[in-house]
PDB file of C-alpha atoms in Angstrom:
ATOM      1  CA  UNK A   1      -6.041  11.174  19.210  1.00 61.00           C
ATOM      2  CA  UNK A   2      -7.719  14.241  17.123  1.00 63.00           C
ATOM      3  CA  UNK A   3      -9.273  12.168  13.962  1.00 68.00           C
ATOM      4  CA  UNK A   4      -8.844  14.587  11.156  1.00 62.00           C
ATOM      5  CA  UNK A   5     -10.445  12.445   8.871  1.00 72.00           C
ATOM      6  CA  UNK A   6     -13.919  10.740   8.795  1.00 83.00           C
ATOM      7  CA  UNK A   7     -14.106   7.841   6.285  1.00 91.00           C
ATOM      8  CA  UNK A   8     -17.350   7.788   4.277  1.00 95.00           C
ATOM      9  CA  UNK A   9     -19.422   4.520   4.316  1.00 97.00           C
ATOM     10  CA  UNK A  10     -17.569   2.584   7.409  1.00 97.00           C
ATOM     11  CA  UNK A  11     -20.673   0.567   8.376  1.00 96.00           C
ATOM     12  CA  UNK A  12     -21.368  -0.319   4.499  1.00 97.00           C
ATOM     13  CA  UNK A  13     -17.670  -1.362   3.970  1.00 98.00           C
ATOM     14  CA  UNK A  14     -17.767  -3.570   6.788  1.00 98.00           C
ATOM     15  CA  UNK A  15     -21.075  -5.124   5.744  1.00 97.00           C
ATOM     16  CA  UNK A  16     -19.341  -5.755   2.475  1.00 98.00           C
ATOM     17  CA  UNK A  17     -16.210  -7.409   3.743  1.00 98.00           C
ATOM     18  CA  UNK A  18     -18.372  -9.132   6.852  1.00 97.00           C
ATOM     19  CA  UNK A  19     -17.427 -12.906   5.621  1.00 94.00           C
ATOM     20  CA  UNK A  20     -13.952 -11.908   5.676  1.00 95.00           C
ATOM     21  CA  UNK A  21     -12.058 -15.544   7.823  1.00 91.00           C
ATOM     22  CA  UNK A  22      -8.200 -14.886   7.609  1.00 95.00           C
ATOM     23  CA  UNK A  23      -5.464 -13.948   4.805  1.00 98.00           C
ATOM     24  CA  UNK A  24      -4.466 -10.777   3.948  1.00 98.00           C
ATOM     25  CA  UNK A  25      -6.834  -7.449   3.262  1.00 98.00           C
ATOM     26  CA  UNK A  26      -5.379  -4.736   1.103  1.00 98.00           C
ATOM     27  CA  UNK A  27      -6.214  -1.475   1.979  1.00 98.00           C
ATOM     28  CA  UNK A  28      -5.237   0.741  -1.324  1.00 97.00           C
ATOM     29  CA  UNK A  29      -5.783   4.045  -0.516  1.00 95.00           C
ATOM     30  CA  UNK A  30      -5.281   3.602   3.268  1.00 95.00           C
ATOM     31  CA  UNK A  31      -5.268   7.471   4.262  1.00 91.00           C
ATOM     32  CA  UNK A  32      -6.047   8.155   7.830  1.00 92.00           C
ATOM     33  CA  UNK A  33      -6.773   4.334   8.691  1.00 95.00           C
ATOM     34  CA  UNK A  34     -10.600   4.543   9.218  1.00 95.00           C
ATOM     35  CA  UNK A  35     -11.627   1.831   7.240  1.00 97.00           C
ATOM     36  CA  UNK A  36      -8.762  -0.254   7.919  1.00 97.00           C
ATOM     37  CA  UNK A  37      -9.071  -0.167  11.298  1.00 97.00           C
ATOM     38  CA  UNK A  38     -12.373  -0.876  11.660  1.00 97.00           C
ATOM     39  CA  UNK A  39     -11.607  -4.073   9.470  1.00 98.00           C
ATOM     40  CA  UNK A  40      -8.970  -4.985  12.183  1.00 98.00           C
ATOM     41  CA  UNK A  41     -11.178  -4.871  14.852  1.00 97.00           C
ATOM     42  CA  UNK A  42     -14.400  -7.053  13.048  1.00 98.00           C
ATOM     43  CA  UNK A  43     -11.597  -9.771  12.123  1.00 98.00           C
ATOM     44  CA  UNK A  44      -8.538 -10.998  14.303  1.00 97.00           C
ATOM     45  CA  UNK A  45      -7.024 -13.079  11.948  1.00 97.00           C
ATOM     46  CA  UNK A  46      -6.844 -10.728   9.097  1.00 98.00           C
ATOM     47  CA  UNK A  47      -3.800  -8.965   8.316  1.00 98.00           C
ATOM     48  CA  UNK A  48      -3.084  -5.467   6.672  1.00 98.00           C
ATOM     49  CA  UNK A  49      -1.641  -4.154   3.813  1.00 98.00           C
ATOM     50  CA  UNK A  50      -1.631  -0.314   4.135  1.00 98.00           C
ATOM     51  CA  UNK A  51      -0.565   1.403   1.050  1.00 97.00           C
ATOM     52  CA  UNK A  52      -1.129   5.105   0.429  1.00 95.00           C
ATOM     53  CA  UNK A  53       0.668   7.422  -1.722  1.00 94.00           C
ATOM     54  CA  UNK A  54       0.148  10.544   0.772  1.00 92.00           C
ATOM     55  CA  UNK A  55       2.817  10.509   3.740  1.00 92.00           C
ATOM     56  CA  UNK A  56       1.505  12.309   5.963  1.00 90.00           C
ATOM     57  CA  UNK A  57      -1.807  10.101   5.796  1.00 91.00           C
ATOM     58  CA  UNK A  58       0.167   7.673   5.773  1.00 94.00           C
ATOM     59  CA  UNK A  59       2.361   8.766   9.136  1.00 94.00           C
ATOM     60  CA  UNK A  60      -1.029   9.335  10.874  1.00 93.00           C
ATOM     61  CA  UNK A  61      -1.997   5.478   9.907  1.00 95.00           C
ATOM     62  CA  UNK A  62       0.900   4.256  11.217  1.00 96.00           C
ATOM     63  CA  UNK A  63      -0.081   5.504  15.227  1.00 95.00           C
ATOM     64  CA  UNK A  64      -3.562   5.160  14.712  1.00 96.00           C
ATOM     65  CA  UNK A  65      -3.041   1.715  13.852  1.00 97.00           C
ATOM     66  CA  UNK A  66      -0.002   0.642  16.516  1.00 97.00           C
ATOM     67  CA  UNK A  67      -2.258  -1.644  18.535  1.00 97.00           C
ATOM     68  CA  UNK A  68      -2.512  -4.151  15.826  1.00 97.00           C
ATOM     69  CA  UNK A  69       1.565  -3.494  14.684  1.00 91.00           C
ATOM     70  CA  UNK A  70       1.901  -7.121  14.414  1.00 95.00           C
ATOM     71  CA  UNK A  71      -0.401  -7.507  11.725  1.00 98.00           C
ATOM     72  CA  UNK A  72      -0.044  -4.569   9.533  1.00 98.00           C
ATOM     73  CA  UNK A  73       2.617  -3.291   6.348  1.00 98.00           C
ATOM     74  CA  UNK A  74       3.016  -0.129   5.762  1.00 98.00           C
ATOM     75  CA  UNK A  75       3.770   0.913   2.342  1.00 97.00           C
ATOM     76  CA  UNK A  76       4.525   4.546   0.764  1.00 96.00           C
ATOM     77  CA  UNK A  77       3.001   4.156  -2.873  1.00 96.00           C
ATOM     78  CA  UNK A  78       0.651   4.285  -5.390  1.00 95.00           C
ATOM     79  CA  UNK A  79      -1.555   1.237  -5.071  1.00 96.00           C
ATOM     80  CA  UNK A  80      -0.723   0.321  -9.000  1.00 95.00           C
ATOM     81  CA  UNK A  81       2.369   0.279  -8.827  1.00 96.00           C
ATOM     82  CA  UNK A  82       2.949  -2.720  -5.690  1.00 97.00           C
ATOM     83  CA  UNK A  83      -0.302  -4.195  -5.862  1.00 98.00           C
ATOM     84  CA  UNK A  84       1.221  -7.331  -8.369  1.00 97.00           C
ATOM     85  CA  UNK A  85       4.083  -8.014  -5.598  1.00 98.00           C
ATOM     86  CA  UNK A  86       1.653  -9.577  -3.715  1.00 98.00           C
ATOM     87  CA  UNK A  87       0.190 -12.079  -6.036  1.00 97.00           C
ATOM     88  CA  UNK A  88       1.587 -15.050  -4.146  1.00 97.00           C
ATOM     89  CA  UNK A  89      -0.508 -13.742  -1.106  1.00 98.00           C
ATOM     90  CA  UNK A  90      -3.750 -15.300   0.651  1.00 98.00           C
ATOM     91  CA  UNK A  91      -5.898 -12.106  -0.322  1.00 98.00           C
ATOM     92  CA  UNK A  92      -8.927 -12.065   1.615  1.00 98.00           C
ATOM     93  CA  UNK A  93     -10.331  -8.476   0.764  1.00 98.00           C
ATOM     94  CA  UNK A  94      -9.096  -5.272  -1.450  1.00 98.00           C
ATOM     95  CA  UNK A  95     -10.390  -1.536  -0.753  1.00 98.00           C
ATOM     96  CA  UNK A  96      -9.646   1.202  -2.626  1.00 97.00           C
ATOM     97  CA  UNK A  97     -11.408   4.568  -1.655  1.00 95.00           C
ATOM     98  CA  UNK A  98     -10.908   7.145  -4.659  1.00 92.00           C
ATOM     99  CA  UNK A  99     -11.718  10.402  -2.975  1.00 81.00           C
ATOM    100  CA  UNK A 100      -9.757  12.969  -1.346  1.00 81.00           C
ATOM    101  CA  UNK A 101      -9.622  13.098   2.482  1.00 77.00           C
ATOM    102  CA  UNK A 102     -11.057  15.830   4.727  1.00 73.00           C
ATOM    103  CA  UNK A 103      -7.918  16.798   5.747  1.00 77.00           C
ATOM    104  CA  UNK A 104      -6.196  17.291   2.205  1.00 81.00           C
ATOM    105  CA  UNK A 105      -9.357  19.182   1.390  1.00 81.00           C
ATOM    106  CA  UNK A 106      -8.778  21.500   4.376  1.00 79.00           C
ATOM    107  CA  UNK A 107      -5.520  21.846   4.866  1.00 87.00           C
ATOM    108  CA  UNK A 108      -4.713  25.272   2.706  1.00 89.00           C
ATOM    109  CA  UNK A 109      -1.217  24.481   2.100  1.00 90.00           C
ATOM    110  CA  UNK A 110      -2.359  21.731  -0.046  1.00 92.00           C
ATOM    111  CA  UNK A 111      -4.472  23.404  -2.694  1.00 92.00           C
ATOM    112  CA  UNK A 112      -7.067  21.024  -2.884  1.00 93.00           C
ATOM    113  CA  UNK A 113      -9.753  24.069  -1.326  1.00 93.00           C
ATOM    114  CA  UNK A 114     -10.963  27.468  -3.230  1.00 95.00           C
ATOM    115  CA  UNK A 115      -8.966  29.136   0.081  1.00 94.00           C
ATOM    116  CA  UNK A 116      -5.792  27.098  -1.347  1.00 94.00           C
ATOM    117  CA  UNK A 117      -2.646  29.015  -0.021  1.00 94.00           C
ATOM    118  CA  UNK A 118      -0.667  27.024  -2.781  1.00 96.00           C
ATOM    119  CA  UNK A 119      -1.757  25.841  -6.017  1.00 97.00           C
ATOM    120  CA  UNK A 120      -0.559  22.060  -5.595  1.00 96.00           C
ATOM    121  CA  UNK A 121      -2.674  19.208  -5.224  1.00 96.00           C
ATOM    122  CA  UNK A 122      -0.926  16.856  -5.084  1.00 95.00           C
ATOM    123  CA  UNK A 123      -1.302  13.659  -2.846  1.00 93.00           C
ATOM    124  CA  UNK A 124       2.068  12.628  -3.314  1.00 92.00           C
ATOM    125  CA  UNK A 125       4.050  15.413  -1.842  1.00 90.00           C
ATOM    126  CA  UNK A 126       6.939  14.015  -3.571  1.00 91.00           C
ATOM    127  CA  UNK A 127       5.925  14.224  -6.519  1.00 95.00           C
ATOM    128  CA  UNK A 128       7.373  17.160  -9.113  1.00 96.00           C
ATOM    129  CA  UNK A 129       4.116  17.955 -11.176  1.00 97.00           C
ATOM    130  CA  UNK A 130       1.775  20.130  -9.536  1.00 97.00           C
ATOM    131  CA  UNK A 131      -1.180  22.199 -10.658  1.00 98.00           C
ATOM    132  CA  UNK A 132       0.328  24.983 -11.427  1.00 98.00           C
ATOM    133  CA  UNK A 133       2.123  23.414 -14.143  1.00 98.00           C
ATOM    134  CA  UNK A 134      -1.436  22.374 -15.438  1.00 98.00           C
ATOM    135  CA  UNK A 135      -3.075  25.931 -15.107  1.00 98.00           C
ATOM    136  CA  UNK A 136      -0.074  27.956 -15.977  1.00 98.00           C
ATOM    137  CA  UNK A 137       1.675  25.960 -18.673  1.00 98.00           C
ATOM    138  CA  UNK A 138      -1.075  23.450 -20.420  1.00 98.00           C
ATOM    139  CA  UNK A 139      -1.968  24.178 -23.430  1.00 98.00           C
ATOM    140  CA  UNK A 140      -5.629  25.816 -24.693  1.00 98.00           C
ATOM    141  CA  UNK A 141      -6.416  22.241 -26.221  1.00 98.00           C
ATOM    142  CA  UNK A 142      -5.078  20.329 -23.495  1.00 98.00           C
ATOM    143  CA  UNK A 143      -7.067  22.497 -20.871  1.00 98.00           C
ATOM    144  CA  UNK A 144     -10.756  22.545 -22.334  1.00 98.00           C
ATOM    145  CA  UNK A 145      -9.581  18.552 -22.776  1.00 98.00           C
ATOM    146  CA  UNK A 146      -9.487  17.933 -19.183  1.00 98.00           C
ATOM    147  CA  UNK A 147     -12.241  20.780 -18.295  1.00 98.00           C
ATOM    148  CA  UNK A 148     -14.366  18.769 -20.540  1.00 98.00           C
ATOM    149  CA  UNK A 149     -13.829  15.327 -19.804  1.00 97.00           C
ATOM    150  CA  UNK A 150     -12.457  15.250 -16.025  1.00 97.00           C
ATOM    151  CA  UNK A 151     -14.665  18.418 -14.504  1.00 96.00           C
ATOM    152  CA  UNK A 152     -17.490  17.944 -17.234  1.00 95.00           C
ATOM    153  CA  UNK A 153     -17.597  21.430 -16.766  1.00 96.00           C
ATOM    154  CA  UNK A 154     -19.687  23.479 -19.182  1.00 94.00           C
ATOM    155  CA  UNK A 155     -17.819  26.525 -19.701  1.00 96.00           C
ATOM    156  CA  UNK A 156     -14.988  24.486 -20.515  1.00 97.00           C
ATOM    157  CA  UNK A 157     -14.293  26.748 -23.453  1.00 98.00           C
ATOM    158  CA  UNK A 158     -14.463  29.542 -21.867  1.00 98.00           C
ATOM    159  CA  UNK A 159     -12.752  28.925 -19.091  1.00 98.00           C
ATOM    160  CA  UNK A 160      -9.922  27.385 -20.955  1.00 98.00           C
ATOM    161  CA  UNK A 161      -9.283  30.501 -22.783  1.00 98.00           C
ATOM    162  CA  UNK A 162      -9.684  33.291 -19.693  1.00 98.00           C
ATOM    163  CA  UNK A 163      -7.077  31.375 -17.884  1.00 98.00           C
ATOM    164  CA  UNK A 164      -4.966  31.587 -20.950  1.00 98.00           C
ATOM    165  CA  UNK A 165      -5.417  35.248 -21.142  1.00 98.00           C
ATOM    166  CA  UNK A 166      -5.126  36.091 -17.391  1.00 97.00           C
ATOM    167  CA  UNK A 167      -1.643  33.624 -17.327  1.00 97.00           C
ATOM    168  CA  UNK A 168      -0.012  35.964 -19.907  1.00 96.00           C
ATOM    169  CA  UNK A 169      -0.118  38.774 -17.444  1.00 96.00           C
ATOM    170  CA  UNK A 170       0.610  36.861 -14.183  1.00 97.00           C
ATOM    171  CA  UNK A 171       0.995  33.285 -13.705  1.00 97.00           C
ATOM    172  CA  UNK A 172      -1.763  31.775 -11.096  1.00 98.00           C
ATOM    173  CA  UNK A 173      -0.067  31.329  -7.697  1.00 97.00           C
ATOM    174  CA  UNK A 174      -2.648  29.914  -5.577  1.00 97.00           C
ATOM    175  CA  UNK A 175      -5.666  27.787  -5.543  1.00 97.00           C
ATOM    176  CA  UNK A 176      -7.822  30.857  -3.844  1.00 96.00           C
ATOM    177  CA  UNK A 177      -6.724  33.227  -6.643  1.00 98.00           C
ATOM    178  CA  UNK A 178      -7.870  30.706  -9.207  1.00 98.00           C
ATOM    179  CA  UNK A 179     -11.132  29.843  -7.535  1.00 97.00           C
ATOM    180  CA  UNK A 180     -11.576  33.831  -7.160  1.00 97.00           C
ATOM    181  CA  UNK A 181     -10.323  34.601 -10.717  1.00 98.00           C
ATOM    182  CA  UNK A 182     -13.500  31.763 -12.413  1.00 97.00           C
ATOM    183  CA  UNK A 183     -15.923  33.395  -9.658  1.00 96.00           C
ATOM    184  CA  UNK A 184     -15.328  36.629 -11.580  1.00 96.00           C
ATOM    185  CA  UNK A 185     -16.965  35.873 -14.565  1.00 95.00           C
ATOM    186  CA  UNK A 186     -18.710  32.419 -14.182  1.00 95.00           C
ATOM    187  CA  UNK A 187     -22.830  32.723 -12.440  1.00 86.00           C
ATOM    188  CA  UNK A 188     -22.610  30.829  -9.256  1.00 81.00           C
ATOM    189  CA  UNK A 189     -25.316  28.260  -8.529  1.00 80.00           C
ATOM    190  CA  UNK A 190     -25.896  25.856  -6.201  1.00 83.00           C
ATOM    191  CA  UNK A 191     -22.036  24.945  -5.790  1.00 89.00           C
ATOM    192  CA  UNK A 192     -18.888  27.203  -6.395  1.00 94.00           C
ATOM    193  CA  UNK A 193     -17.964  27.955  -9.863  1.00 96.00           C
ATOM    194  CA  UNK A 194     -14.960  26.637  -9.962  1.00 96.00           C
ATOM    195  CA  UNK A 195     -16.177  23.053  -8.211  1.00 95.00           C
ATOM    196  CA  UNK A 196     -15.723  21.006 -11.599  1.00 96.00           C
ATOM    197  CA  UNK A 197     -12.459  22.978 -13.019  1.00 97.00           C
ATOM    198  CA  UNK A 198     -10.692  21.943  -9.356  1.00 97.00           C
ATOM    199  CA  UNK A 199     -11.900  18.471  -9.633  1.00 95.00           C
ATOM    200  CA  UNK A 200     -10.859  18.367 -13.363  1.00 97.00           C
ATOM    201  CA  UNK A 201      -7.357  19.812 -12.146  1.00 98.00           C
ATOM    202  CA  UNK A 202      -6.784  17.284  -9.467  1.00 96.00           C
ATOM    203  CA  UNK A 203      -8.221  14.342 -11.212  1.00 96.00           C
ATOM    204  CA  UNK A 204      -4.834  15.407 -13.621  1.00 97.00           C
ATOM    205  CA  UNK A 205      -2.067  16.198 -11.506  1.00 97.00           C
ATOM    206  CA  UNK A 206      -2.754  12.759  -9.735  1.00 95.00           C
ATOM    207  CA  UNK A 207      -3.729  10.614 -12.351  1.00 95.00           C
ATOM    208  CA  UNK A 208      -6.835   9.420 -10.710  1.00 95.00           C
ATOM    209  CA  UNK A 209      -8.614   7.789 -13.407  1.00 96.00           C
ATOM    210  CA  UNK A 210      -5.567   5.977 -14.499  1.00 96.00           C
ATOM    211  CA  UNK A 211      -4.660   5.025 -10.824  1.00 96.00           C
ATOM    212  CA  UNK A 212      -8.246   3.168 -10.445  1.00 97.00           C
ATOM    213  CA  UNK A 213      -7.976   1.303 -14.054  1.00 97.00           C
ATOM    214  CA  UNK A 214      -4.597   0.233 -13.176  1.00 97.00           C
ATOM    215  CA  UNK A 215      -5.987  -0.393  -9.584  1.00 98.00           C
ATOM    216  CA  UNK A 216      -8.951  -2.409 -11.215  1.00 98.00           C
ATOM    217  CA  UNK A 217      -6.003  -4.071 -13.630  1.00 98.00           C
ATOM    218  CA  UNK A 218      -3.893  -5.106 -10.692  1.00 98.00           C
ATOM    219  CA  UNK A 219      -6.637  -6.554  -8.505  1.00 98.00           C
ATOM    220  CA  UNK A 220      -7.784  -9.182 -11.119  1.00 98.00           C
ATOM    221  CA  UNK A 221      -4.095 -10.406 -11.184  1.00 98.00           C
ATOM    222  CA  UNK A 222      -3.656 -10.731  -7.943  1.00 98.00           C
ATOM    223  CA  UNK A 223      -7.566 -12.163  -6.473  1.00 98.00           C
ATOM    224  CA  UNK A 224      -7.823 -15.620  -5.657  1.00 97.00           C
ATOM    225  CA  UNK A 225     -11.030 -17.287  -5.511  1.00 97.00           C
ATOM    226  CA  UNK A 226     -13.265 -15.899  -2.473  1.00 97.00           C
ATOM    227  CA  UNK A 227     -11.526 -12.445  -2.796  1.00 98.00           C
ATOM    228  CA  UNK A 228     -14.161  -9.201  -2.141  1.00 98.00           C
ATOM    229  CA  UNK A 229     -12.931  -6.133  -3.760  1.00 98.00           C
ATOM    230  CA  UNK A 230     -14.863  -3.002  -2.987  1.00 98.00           C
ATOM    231  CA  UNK A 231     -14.566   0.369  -4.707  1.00 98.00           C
ATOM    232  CA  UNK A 232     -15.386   3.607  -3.242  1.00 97.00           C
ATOM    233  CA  UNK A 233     -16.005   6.107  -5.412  1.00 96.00           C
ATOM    234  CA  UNK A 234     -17.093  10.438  -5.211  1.00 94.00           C
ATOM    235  CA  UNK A 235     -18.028  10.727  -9.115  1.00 92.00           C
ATOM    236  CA  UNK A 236     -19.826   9.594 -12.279  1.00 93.00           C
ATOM    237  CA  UNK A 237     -16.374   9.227 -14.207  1.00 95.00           C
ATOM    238  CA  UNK A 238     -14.963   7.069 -11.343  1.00 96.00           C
ATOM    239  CA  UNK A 239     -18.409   5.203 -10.862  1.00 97.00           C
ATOM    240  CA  UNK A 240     -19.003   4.837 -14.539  1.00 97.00           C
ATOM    241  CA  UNK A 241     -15.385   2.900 -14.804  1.00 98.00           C
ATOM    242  CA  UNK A 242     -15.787   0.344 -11.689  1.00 98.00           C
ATOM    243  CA  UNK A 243     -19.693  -0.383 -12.962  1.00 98.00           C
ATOM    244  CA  UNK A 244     -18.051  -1.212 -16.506  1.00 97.00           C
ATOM    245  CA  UNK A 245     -15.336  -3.329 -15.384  1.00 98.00           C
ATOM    246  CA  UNK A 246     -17.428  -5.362 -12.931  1.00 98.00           C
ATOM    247  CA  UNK A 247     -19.909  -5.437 -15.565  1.00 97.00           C
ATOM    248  CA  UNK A 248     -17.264  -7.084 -17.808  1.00 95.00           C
ATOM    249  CA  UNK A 249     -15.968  -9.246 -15.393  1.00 97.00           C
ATOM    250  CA  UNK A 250     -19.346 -11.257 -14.690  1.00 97.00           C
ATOM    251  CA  UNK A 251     -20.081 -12.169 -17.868  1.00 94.00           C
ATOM    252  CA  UNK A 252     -19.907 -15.723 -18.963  1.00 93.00           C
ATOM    253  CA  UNK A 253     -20.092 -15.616 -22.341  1.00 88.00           C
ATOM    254  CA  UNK A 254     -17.252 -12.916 -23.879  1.00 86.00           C
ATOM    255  CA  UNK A 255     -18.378 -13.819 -27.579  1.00 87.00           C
ATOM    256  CA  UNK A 256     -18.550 -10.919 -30.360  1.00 84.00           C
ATOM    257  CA  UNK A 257     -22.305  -9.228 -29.612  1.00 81.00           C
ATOM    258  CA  UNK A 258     -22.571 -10.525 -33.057  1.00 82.00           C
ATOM    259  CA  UNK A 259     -21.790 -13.500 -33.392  1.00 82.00           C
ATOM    260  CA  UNK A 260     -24.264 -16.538 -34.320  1.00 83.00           C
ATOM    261  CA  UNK A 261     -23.440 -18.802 -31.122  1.00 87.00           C
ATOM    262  CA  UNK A 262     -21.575 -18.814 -28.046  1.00 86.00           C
ATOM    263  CA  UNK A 263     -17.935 -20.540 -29.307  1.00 84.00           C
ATOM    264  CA  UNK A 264     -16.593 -19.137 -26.185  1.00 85.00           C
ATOM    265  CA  UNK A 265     -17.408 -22.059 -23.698  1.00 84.00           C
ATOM    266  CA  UNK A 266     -19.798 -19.923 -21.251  1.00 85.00           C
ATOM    267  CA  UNK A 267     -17.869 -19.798 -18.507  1.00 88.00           C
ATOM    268  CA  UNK A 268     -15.582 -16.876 -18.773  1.00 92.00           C
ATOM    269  CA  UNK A 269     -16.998 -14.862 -15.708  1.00 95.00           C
ATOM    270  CA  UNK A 270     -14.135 -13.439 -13.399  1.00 97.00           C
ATOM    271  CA  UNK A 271     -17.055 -13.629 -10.715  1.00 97.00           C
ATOM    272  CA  UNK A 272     -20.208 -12.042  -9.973  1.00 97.00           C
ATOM    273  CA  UNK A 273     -21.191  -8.776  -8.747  1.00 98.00           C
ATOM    274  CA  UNK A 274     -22.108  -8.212  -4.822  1.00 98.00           C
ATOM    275  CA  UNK A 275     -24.120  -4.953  -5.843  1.00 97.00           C
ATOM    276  CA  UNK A 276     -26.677  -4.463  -8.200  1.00 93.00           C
ATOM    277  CA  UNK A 277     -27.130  -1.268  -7.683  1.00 96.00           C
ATOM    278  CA  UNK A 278     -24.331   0.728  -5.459  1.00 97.00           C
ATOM    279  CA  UNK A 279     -24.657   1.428  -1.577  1.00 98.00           C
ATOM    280  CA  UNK A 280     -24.929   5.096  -0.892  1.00 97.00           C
ATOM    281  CA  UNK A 281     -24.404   7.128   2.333  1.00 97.00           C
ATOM    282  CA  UNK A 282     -27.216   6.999   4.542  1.00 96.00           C
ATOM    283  CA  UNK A 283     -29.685  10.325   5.226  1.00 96.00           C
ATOM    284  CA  UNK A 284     -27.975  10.354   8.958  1.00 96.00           C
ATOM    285  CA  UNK A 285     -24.184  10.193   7.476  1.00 96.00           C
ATOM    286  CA  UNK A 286     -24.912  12.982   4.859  1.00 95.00           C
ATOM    287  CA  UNK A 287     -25.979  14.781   8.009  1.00 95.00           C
ATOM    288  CA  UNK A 288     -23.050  13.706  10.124  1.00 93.00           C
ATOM    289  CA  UNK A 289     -20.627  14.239   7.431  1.00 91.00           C
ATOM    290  CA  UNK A 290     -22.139  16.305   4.159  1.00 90.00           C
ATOM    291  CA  UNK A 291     -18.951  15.253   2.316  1.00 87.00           C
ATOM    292  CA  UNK A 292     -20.265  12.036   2.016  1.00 93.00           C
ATOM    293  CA  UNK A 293     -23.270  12.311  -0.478  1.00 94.00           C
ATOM    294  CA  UNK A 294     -21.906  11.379  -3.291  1.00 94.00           C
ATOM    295  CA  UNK A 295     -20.095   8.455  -1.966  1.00 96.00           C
ATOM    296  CA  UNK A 296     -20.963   5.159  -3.615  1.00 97.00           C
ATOM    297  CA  UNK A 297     -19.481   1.427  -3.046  1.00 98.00           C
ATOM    298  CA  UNK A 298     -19.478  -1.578  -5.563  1.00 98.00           C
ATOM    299  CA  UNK A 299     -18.032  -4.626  -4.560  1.00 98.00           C
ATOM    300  CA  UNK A 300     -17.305  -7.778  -6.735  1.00 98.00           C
ATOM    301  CA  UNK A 301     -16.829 -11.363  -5.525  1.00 98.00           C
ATOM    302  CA  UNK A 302     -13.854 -12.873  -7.367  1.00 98.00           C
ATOM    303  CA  UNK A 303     -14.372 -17.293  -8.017  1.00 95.00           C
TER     304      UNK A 303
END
């Protein structure tokens, strides 16, 4: 079977989730099936809960993962919106890998890559809003908005207000004209020019930001005590949210900052944190696979 996917951090996850006995393991974002596979093999009595909201990931999963039929669910979704149906469950483990997969980012038809045929990106195929209802129809407020905060992109301004210009001519068709259109007048450095306007771009059409929160939301309800949920994450914003929540969740004393004495009890932690500091790819997988250099776990151990 061709792999067209490599997950990032396979060794690390399974390092994470190594005390893993039986129950159930939730694989959010289960893609191509790397990780989840590899956590089939390393424990016999776990089963699977394969959720992804990409079909055609999802359809790939599904052979990759025949050999262990009996103890997988497949499910066709966001991760948010099931995750609380399975509350009454034994969960073991919960993954969640918020990147986009090699194939999505090569495939052309999908728009994810400056040689985008389309200008989509969307990882639910069924879903209606795509980006060119972002780049062609948001407004000059609501574009440096997302330039700024999703791509963190300098030229947000200016950007913003080209592609409002160029639009009234001739709406943006594809992600290659886009990419080619912000090459045109932005320096290039180190990466492509239009690296942080694509991310801010997908980061809308899909949600992503909301999708982990509600991801983060939905795993508290649903942990029992001994459950390991990890977090994979490609970027600061992402990072910056799973360090804050875990943060939040380990501390015991949830008083006001201000006030004169605990009157909380002490004991509010959720759990504790399994990483102080996050697990990044090694120097032999950024070789192996360059895609995974920004790739960072955290993992917190629910009591």
């Amino acid at each position: 079977m061709n792999i067209p996917h490599i997950p990032v951090l396979l060794n690390e996850t399974l390092e994470v989730f190594k005390d893993l006995q039986d129950g159930y393991f939730i694989d959010c974002t289960c893609g191509f099936g790397g990780h989840s596979e590899a956590i089939l093999k390393a424990h016999p009595n776990i089963k699977l809960i394969a959720i992804d909201q990409d079909i055609e990931a999802l359809s790939f999963a599904k052979k990759r993962l025949a050999p262990f039929k009996d103890r997988v669910e497949f499910y066709h979704s966001r991760a948010s919106e099931i995750l609380e149906n399975f509350k009454e469950l034994p969960i073991a483990g919960i993954l969640a890998d918020i990147g986009v997969s090699s194939y999505q980012l090569d495939e052309r038809k999908r728009g994810f890559n400056f040689e985008g045929e389309t200008l989509d990106m969307r990882m639910n195929q069924n879903q209606e809003f795509s980006a060119k209802d972002v780049v062609n129809y948001y407004s000059l407020n609501d574009l440096e908005k997302i330039f700024k905060e999703y791509g963190e992109e300098r030229y947000y301004k200016k950007i913003a207000s080209k592609i409002i210009e160029r639009r009234k001519e001739k709406k943006f068709t594809s992600s290659k004209e886009l990419a080619e259109f912000i090459e045109s007048f932005i320096p290039r450095k180190k990466i492509h020019p239009a690296t942080q306007i694509f991310q801010a771009i997908r980061i809308e059409v899909n949600q992503e930001l909301k999708e982990l929160e509600a991801i983060l939301d939905n795993s508290l309800k649903i942990a029992k005590s001994g459950t390991i949920l990890s977090i994979i994450t490609f970027h600061s914003l992402e990072d910056r949210i799973v360090k804050q929540r875990f943060k939040e969740w380990s501390r015991e004393c949830i008083c006001p900052s201000d006030a004169f004495r605990c009157e909380c009890g002490g004991n509010n932690a959720k759990g504790k944190i399994l990483t102080k500091k996050p697990i990044v790819a090694s120097k032999e997988e950024i070789l192996a696979n360059p895609r995974s250099r920004s790739a960072k776990i955290r993992a917190f151990l629910f009591r």
